[in-house]
mmCIF file of C-alpha atoms in Angstrom:
data_model
loop_
_atom_site.group_PDB
_atom_site.id
_atom_site.type_symbol
_atom_site.label_atom_id
_atom_site.label_comp_id
_atom_site.label_asym_id
_atom_site.label_seq_id
_atom_site.Cartn_x
_atom_site.Cartn_y
_atom_site.Cartn_z
ATOM 1 C CA UNK A 396 8.074 20.589 -4.520
ATOM 2 C CA UNK A 397 5.032 19.209 -6.367
ATOM 3 C CA UNK A 398 1.851 19.501 -4.410
ATOM 4 C CA UNK A 399 -1.710 18.432 -4.997
ATOM 5 C CA UNK A 400 -4.317 19.918 -2.741
ATOM 6 C CA UNK A 401 -7.820 18.571 -2.032
ATOM 7 C CA UNK A 402 -10.398 19.448 0.624
ATOM 8 C CA UNK A 403 -10.487 16.449 2.896
ATOM 9 C CA UNK A 404 -14.224 16.763 3.637
ATOM 10 C CA UNK A 405 -16.436 14.979 4.428
ATOM 11 C CA UNK A 406 -18.576 16.305 1.559
ATOM 12 C CA UNK A 407 -22.094 15.382 1.965
ATOM 13 C CA UNK A 408 -24.433 15.262 -1.032
ATOM 14 C CA UNK A 409 -27.975 14.115 -1.250
ATOM 15 C CA UNK A 410 -28.727 11.117 -3.502
ATOM 16 C CA UNK A 411 -29.471 12.165 -6.994
ATOM 17 C CA UNK A 412 -27.638 15.443 -6.837
ATOM 18 C CA UNK A 413 -24.445 16.430 -8.488
ATOM 19 C CA UNK A 414 -21.202 15.893 -6.334
ATOM 20 C CA UNK A 415 -18.444 18.297 -7.228
ATOM 21 C CA UNK A 416 -14.853 17.398 -6.169
ATOM 22 C CA UNK A 417 -12.068 19.868 -6.534
ATOM 23 C CA UNK A 418 -8.310 19.745 -6.750
ATOM 24 C CA UNK A 419 -5.417 22.193 -7.333
ATOM 25 C CA UNK A 420 -1.889 21.424 -8.145
ATOM 26 C CA UNK A 421 1.336 23.358 -7.888
ATOM 27 C CA UNK A 422 3.474 22.113 -10.924
ATOM 28 C CA UNK A 423 2.469 24.220 -13.997
ATOM 29 C CA UNK A 424 4.274 21.610 -16.173
ATOM 30 C CA UNK A 425 1.924 18.787 -15.113
ATOM 31 C CA UNK A 426 0.691 16.844 -18.079
ATOM 32 C CA UNK A 427 -1.976 14.298 -17.073
ATOM 33 C CA UNK A 428 -4.551 14.347 -14.312
ATOM 34 C CA UNK A 429 -6.251 11.442 -12.743
ATOM 35 C CA UNK A 430 -9.167 10.766 -10.435
ATOM 36 C CA UNK A 431 -9.125 7.579 -8.322
ATOM 37 C CA UNK A 432 -11.944 6.196 -6.081
ATOM 38 C CA UNK A 433 -11.026 4.412 -2.926
ATOM 39 C CA UNK A 434 -13.514 2.559 -0.838
ATOM 40 C CA UNK A 435 -12.714 1.901 2.791
ATOM 41 C CA UNK A 436 -10.313 -1.006 3.096
ATOM 42 C CA UNK A 437 -9.735 -1.245 -0.591
ATOM 43 C CA UNK A 438 -7.085 0.001 -2.933
ATOM 44 C CA UNK A 439 -7.564 3.010 -5.270
ATOM 45 C CA UNK A 440 -9.383 2.418 -8.559
ATOM 46 C CA UNK A 441 -8.795 4.611 -11.548
ATOM 47 C CA UNK A 442 -11.980 6.361 -12.660
ATOM 48 C CA UNK A 443 -10.893 8.848 -15.220
ATOM 49 C CA UNK A 444 -7.932 10.812 -16.528
ATOM 50 C CA UNK A 445 -7.744 13.965 -18.488
ATOM 51 C CA UNK A 446 -4.967 15.792 -20.187
ATOM 52 C CA UNK A 447 -6.501 18.623 -22.275
ATOM 53 C CA UNK A 448 -8.126 21.685 -21.060
ATOM 54 C CA UNK A 449 -11.959 21.434 -20.922
ATOM 55 C CA UNK A 450 -14.348 18.674 -19.985
ATOM 56 C CA UNK A 451 -14.220 14.925 -20.468
ATOM 57 C CA UNK A 452 -17.325 12.833 -19.818
ATOM 58 C CA UNK A 453 -17.587 9.107 -19.030
ATOM 59 C CA UNK A 454 -21.025 8.028 -17.997
ATOM 60 C CA UNK A 455 -22.082 9.825 -14.869
ATOM 61 C CA UNK A 456 -18.563 11.260 -14.361
ATOM 62 C CA UNK A 457 -17.129 14.463 -15.850
ATOM 63 C CA UNK A 458 -13.625 15.573 -15.371
ATOM 64 C CA UNK A 459 -12.814 19.225 -15.876
ATOM 65 C CA UNK A 460 -9.345 20.725 -16.328
ATOM 66 C CA UNK A 461 -8.162 24.273 -16.357
ATOM 67 C CA UNK A 462 -4.404 24.382 -16.746
ATOM 68 C CA UNK A 463 -4.269 28.181 -16.488
ATOM 69 C CA UNK A 464 -5.886 28.048 -13.089
ATOM 70 C CA UNK A 465 -4.069 24.779 -12.224
ATOM 71 C CA UNK A 466 -7.412 23.270 -11.308
ATOM 72 C CA UNK A 467 -8.995 19.959 -12.003
ATOM 73 C CA UNK A 468 -12.434 18.773 -10.896
ATOM 74 C CA UNK A 469 -14.681 15.761 -10.888
ATOM 75 C CA UNK A 470 -18.427 15.994 -11.273
ATOM 76 C CA UNK A 471 -20.562 12.905 -10.400
ATOM 77 C CA UNK A 472 -24.109 13.251 -11.737
ATOM 78 C CA UNK A 473 -27.122 11.479 -10.223
ATOM 79 C CA UNK A 474 -25.100 10.526 -7.062
ATOM 80 C CA UNK A 475 -25.763 7.198 -5.644
ATOM 81 C CA UNK A 476 -25.001 5.910 -2.144
ATOM 82 C CA UNK A 477 -22.477 3.548 -3.814
ATOM 83 C CA UNK A 478 -20.489 6.629 -4.864
ATOM 84 C CA UNK A 479 -19.632 7.162 -1.232
ATOM 85 C CA UNK A 480 -15.924 6.758 -1.050
ATOM 86 C CA UNK A 481 -12.622 8.822 -0.863
ATOM 87 C CA UNK A 482 -11.656 10.419 -4.166
ATOM 88 C CA UNK A 483 -8.066 10.877 -4.883
ATOM 89 C CA UNK A 484 -6.719 13.495 -7.341
ATOM 90 C CA UNK A 485 -3.381 12.611 -8.895
ATOM 91 C CA UNK A 486 -1.093 14.451 -11.209
ATOM 92 C CA UNK A 487 1.680 13.310 -13.598
ATOM 93 C CA UNK A 488 4.348 15.842 -14.240
ATOM 94 C CA UNK A 489 6.503 13.814 -16.592
ATOM 95 C CA UNK A 490 9.955 12.363 -15.955
ATOM 96 C CA UNK A 491 9.516 8.901 -17.366
ATOM 97 C CA UNK A 492 9.665 6.648 -14.293
ATOM 98 C CA UNK A 493 8.270 9.185 -11.979
ATOM 99 C CA UNK A 494 4.952 8.278 -10.467
ATOM 100 C CA UNK A 495 1.865 10.368 -9.720
ATOM 101 C CA UNK A 496 1.682 12.997 -7.090
ATOM 102 C CA UNK A 497 -1.481 12.294 -5.084
ATOM 103 C CA UNK A 498 -3.712 14.558 -3.052
ATOM 104 C CA UNK A 499 -4.854 13.340 0.326
ATOM 105 C CA UNK A 500 -8.391 12.704 -0.962
ATOM 106 C CA UNK A 501 -11.809 13.988 -0.453
ATOM 107 C CA UNK A 502 -14.234 11.858 1.554
ATOM 108 C CA UNK A 503 -17.629 11.869 -0.252
ATOM 109 C CA UNK A 504 -20.784 10.801 1.472
ATOM 110 C CA UNK A 505 -23.992 10.377 -0.615
ATOM 111 C CA UNK A 506 -26.968 10.590 1.701
ATOM 112 C CA UNK A 507 -29.852 8.407 0.784
ATOM 113 C CA UNK B 1017 -7.768 -0.818 -17.547
ATOM 114 C CA UNK B 1018 -4.647 -2.814 -16.857
ATOM 115 C CA UNK B 1019 -4.703 -5.369 -14.084
ATOM 116 C CA UNK B 1020 -2.277 -5.575 -11.212
ATOM 117 C CA UNK B 1021 -2.487 -8.446 -8.692
ATOM 118 C CA UNK B 1022 -1.010 -8.830 -5.235
ATOM 119 C CA UNK B 1023 -0.435 -11.932 -3.203
ATOM 120 C CA UNK B 1024 -1.231 -12.581 -0.465
ATOM 121 C CA UNK B 1025 -4.287 -10.499 0.135
ATOM 122 C CA UNK B 1026 -4.061 -10.922 3.858
ATOM 123 C CA UNK B 1027 -1.315 -12.200 6.028
ATOM 124 C CA UNK B 1028 -0.943 -12.497 9.807
ATOM 125 C CA UNK B 1029 2.471 -13.224 11.265
ATOM 126 C CA UNK B 1030 4.385 -13.238 14.529
ATOM 127 C CA UNK B 1031 6.715 -10.420 15.526
ATOM 128 C CA UNK B 1032 10.177 -11.036 14.301
ATOM 129 C CA UNK B 1033 9.302 -12.962 11.151
ATOM 130 C CA UNK B 1034 9.666 -11.821 7.562
ATOM 131 C CA UNK B 1035 6.814 -11.539 5.085
ATOM 132 C CA UNK B 1036 7.031 -11.372 1.333
ATOM 133 C CA UNK B 1037 4.372 -9.666 -0.786
ATOM 134 C CA UNK B 1038 4.294 -10.171 -4.489
ATOM 135 C CA UNK B 1039 2.991 -7.634 -7.076
ATOM 136 C CA UNK B 1040 2.343 -8.658 -10.620
ATOM 137 C CA UNK B 1041 1.239 -6.772 -13.660
ATOM 138 C CA UNK B 1042 -0.917 -9.305 -15.467
ATOM 139 C CA UNK B 1043 -1.668 -7.818 -18.901
ATOM 140 C CA UNK B 1044 1.090 -5.203 -19.272
ATOM 141 C CA UNK B 1045 4.790 -4.750 -18.611
ATOM 142 C CA UNK B 1046 5.643 -2.432 -15.807
ATOM 143 C CA UNK B 1047 9.148 -1.123 -15.943
ATOM 144 C CA UNK B 1048 8.327 0.897 -12.875
ATOM 145 C CA UNK B 1049 6.255 -0.215 -9.887
ATOM 146 C CA UNK B 1050 5.508 1.576 -6.683
ATOM 147 C CA UNK B 1051 4.916 0.386 -3.099
ATOM 148 C CA UNK B 1052 2.595 2.307 -0.880
ATOM 149 C CA UNK B 1053 1.524 1.863 2.765
ATOM 150 C CA UNK B 1054 -1.774 3.063 4.234
ATOM 151 C CA UNK B 1055 -2.747 3.176 7.842
ATOM 152 C CA UNK B 1056 -6.520 3.215 8.717
ATOM 153 C CA UNK B 1057 -8.169 6.410 7.767
ATOM 154 C CA UNK B 1058 -4.899 7.842 6.565
ATOM 155 C CA UNK B 1059 -3.590 8.954 3.144
ATOM 156 C CA UNK B 1060 -1.597 6.711 0.896
ATOM 157 C CA UNK B 1061 2.139 6.940 1.675
ATOM 158 C CA UNK B 1062 4.631 6.224 -1.056
ATOM 159 C CA UNK B 1063 7.358 3.933 0.378
ATOM 160 C CA UNK B 1064 9.532 3.236 -2.665
ATOM 161 C CA UNK B 1065 9.842 3.246 -6.356
ATOM 162 C CA UNK B 1066 10.852 -0.122 -7.909
ATOM 163 C CA UNK B 1067 12.579 -0.190 -11.227
ATOM 164 C CA UNK B 1068 13.103 -3.421 -13.159
ATOM 165 C CA UNK B 1069 16.775 -4.479 -13.050
ATOM 166 C CA UNK B 1070 17.912 -1.886 -10.628
ATOM 167 C CA UNK B 1071 17.797 -0.902 -6.995
ATOM 168 C CA UNK B 1072 14.712 0.595 -5.601
ATOM 169 C CA UNK B 1073 14.488 4.203 -4.697
ATOM 170 C CA UNK B 1074 13.178 4.670 -1.143
ATOM 171 C CA UNK B 1075 11.290 7.650 0.221
ATOM 172 C CA UNK B 1076 12.735 9.595 3.043
ATOM 173 C CA UNK B 1077 12.122 7.762 6.329
ATOM 174 C CA UNK B 1078 11.633 4.338 4.848
ATOM 175 C CA UNK B 1079 14.214 1.855 5.963
ATOM 176 C CA UNK B 1080 15.593 0.045 2.949
ATOM 177 C CA UNK B 1081 17.065 -2.737 5.055
ATOM 178 C CA UNK B 1082 13.646 -3.462 6.573
ATOM 179 C CA UNK B 1083 11.585 -3.205 3.436
ATOM 180 C CA UNK B 1084 13.454 -5.131 0.779
ATOM 181 C CA UNK B 1085 12.199 -4.614 -2.728
ATOM 182 C CA UNK B 1086 13.196 -6.738 -5.680
ATOM 183 C CA UNK B 1087 12.003 -6.086 -9.241
ATOM 184 C CA UNK B 1088 13.558 -9.052 -11.215
ATOM 185 C CA UNK B 1089 11.166 -8.917 -14.231
ATOM 186 C CA UNK B 1090 8.910 -6.613 -16.047
ATOM 187 C CA UNK B 1091 5.815 -8.121 -14.542
ATOM 188 C CA UNK B 1092 6.906 -8.901 -10.882
ATOM 189 C CA UNK B 1093 8.083 -6.799 -7.929
ATOM 190 C CA UNK B 1094 8.271 -8.160 -4.419
ATOM 191 C CA UNK B 1095 8.296 -6.382 -1.021
ATOM 192 C CA UNK B 1096 9.774 -8.238 1.877
ATOM 193 C CA UNK B 1097 9.109 -6.852 5.333
ATOM 194 C CA UNK B 1098 11.981 -8.186 7.385
ATOM 195 C CA UNK B 1099 11.731 -8.772 11.148
ATOM 196 C CA UNK B 1100 8.225 -7.445 11.197
ATOM 197 C CA UNK B 1101 6.890 -5.704 14.310
ATOM 198 C CA UNK B 1102 3.345 -4.781 15.267
ATOM 199 C CA UNK B 1103 3.980 -1.124 14.096
ATOM 200 C CA UNK B 1104 4.476 -2.601 10.673
ATOM 201 C CA UNK B 1105 0.859 -3.718 10.537
ATOM 202 C CA UNK B 1106 -0.702 -1.787 7.659
ATOM 203 C CA UNK B 1107 -2.273 -2.077 4.235
ATOM 204 C CA UNK B 1108 0.459 -2.442 1.656
ATOM 205 C CA UNK B 1109 -0.481 -1.527 -1.991
ATOM 206 C CA UNK B 1110 1.632 -1.753 -5.104
ATOM 207 C CA UNK B 1111 0.967 -0.119 -8.505
ATOM 208 C CA UNK B 1112 2.394 -0.210 -11.948
ATOM 209 C CA UNK B 1113 2.693 2.391 -14.643
ATOM 210 C CA UNK B 1114 1.183 1.640 -18.028
ATOM 211 C CA UNK B 1115 3.864 3.262 -20.178
ATOM 212 C CA UNK B 1116 2.357 5.548 -22.820
ATOM 213 C CA UNK B 1117 1.334 9.141 -23.459
ATOM 214 C CA UNK B 1118 -0.602 9.388 -20.199
ATOM 215 C CA UNK B 1119 1.303 7.119 -17.824
ATOM 216 C CA UNK B 1120 -1.724 5.790 -16.097
ATOM 217 C CA UNK B 1121 -0.966 4.088 -12.815
ATOM 218 C CA UNK B 1122 -2.953 0.930 -11.786
ATOM 219 C CA UNK B 1123 -3.093 -0.312 -8.249
ATOM 220 C CA UNK B 1124 -3.135 -3.853 -6.981
ATOM 221 C CA UNK B 1125 -5.846 -4.899 -4.535
ATOM 222 C CA UNK B 1126 -3.526 -4.485 -1.549
ATOM 223 C CA UNK B 1127 -2.145 -6.753 1.149
ATOM 224 C CA UNK B 1128 -3.327 -6.373 4.773
ATOM 225 C CA UNK B 1129 -0.431 -7.246 7.077
ATOM 226 C CA UNK B 1130 -1.055 -7.892 10.772
ATOM 227 C CA UNK B 1131 1.890 -8.523 12.979
ATOM 228 C CA UNK B 1132 1.078 -10.053 16.316
#
C-alpha cells in the first residue's frame, strides 16, 4: 500500500526564518512529488512539484527530492505570517488515471 | 496552473433532500476527476475517482448509491448527495488531473454543504 508520511505538527517558526517541511513515501517507483498549501476552510493549492533528484527553487520556496532515501522536503525562506497553513505532500506513482497519494499534512505556524 | 471551478460554493439544505455539486475544468480537459470530502480540522478523504464516460470508482466505505457521480464530458463531473442527512455536512472538493508527464492535480475551491 502506498503511504506518504508527514509530521502533523504544529510546526512553529519565527517570522523571517526558514521553515522546513518533510515528507517520506513508501513507493520506490513514485515519479512526481507535489506540495500543496491549504488554508483553513479553503481547498488545497499547488505550490510546487519536483520529479528529479536535487533541488528546485521557485521564489521563496525550494523543493528537495532524494529518491534513494524516499524523502522530499519543502523549504520556505523568509517565512511570513501569511505562510501559516497546512502543507500537504503528495506523490504520483504512475498508472495513468491514478491520482495522487496525499500525506495528512503539516500544520505550519509562522510567529510574528 | 490549470483552473477548476465548483458550483455552488456553499449550500444549505434540509435533511432528506438531494444536492448536486458541479465540478468543471475550465482550461483543460480532465479525463479523470476526483471527489474528496474534508471534515473540520481533518485530512482530505478521497471519496471516488470519476472517469469520463464510465462508472466512478468509489473508495471503501463510500456508498455509491448515496453519492452519485456523473462524468459526462471531459470538463464536467457532478456529485449528487442523495437524501442528505446532517452527518453529510462537510466540505466537498473536486480535482482534475492535467494529463502530461507529471500529472499535476488541481483542486476546485470546494463546496461547503450544511444539512439541517
